[in-house]
């Protein structure tokens, strides 16, 4: 998206906000800091403009222990009675409409969908699509849509948190624009140390058990490390699937020499007929290796060069691993 196109779309967003009064903001299922932080920041911004705003996540504010320090997080809802009552629906950080969860079907009744995202494989499902795969995060995009005179400390805290998280504490996918935005946010009084402390909550016994599982089940091939999860393992962990995935990648990335990390999750296993099998893969790269080259081989696969995912059908677990090993042979 070039600068001229972005400017035109920004004008359209402002026009829609100016003309409307009731807005819905939808974040994705299995939420991370970018989707929640961008959603809350945009909600707080619209409220400062005098608008009525509802923020939706299919789990509501069940993630209070993780996101509770963010302003307005206690106001998220998990159900919407009438989509058509909103003048526009903002869908944030969702590469596909299905990622919003069970509300996806209801969104067909929305008056106007505005899709704001930074994933290069976005499905462009909105009436208005603001997609920039060069942005570090959706929070970075949201900042660009705001008039700075309406930004306050609460909004800045949300946006900084999302950018910090989605860049791995500024370790990947950052640009001069990313640091420019963060410098602006700091000018509103963002306390970097406080946010860091809030994001890094104390490690409890469940987290220790999770890390133990990761280190025990890990497998290595050259500079690739993977963990396979069957349904029984996931059921035995006291964590949401998204948090399990985040921890798998972060733990494996911390191992010396590892350049690619992979989570393989069994979605469906048919011992009698592997053609019915389904595995969900999540890949991360430390840099220099575009893992979306692997995921694009499969229908529906995509993502960023440094973070990608796909579903693999009709193969055995060993065949999936061999595909990954071949990719490693070609790229490591």
Coordinates of N, CA and C in Angstrom, one line a residue, residues 219-225 257-260 325 328-329 332:
X219 N 12.2 -31.8 19.5 CA 13.1 -32.6 18.6 C 13.9 -31.6 17.8
X220 N 15.1 -32.0 17.4 CA 16.0 -31.2 16.6 C 16.4 -31.8 15.3
X221 N 16.5 -31.0 14.3 CA 17.1 -31.4 13.0 C 17.8 -30.2 12.5
X222 N 19.2 -30.3 12.5 CA 20.0 -29.1 12.1 C 19.7 -28.0 13.0
X223 N 19.3 -26.8 12.4 CA 19.0 -25.6 13.2 C 17.5 -25.5 13.4
X224 N 16.7 -26.5 13.1 CA 15.3 -26.5 13.3 C 14.9 -27.3 14.6
X225 N 14.0 -26.7 15.4 CA 13.5 -27.4 16.6 C 12.0 -27.4 16.5
X257 N 21.7 -22.0 18.8 CA 21.8 -22.5 17.4 C 20.5 -22.7 16.7
X258 N 19.4 -22.6 17.4 CA 18.1 -22.8 16.7 C 17.7 -21.6 15.9
X259 N 17.3 -21.8 14.6 CA 17.0 -20.7 13.7 C 15.5 -20.8 13.3
X260 N 14.9 -22.0 13.3 CA 13.5 -22.2 12.9 C 12.9 -23.0 14.0
X325 N 12.0 -31.3 7.4 CA 13.4 -31.6 7.3 C 14.0 -31.2 5.9
X328 N 14.4 -27.6 5.8 CA 15.6 -27.2 6.5 C 16.8 -27.5 5.7
X329 N 16.9 -28.6 5.0 CA 18.0 -29.0 4.1 C 18.2 -27.9 3.0
X332 N 18.8 -24.1 5.5 CA 19.7 -23.9 6.6 C 21.2 -24.3 6.3

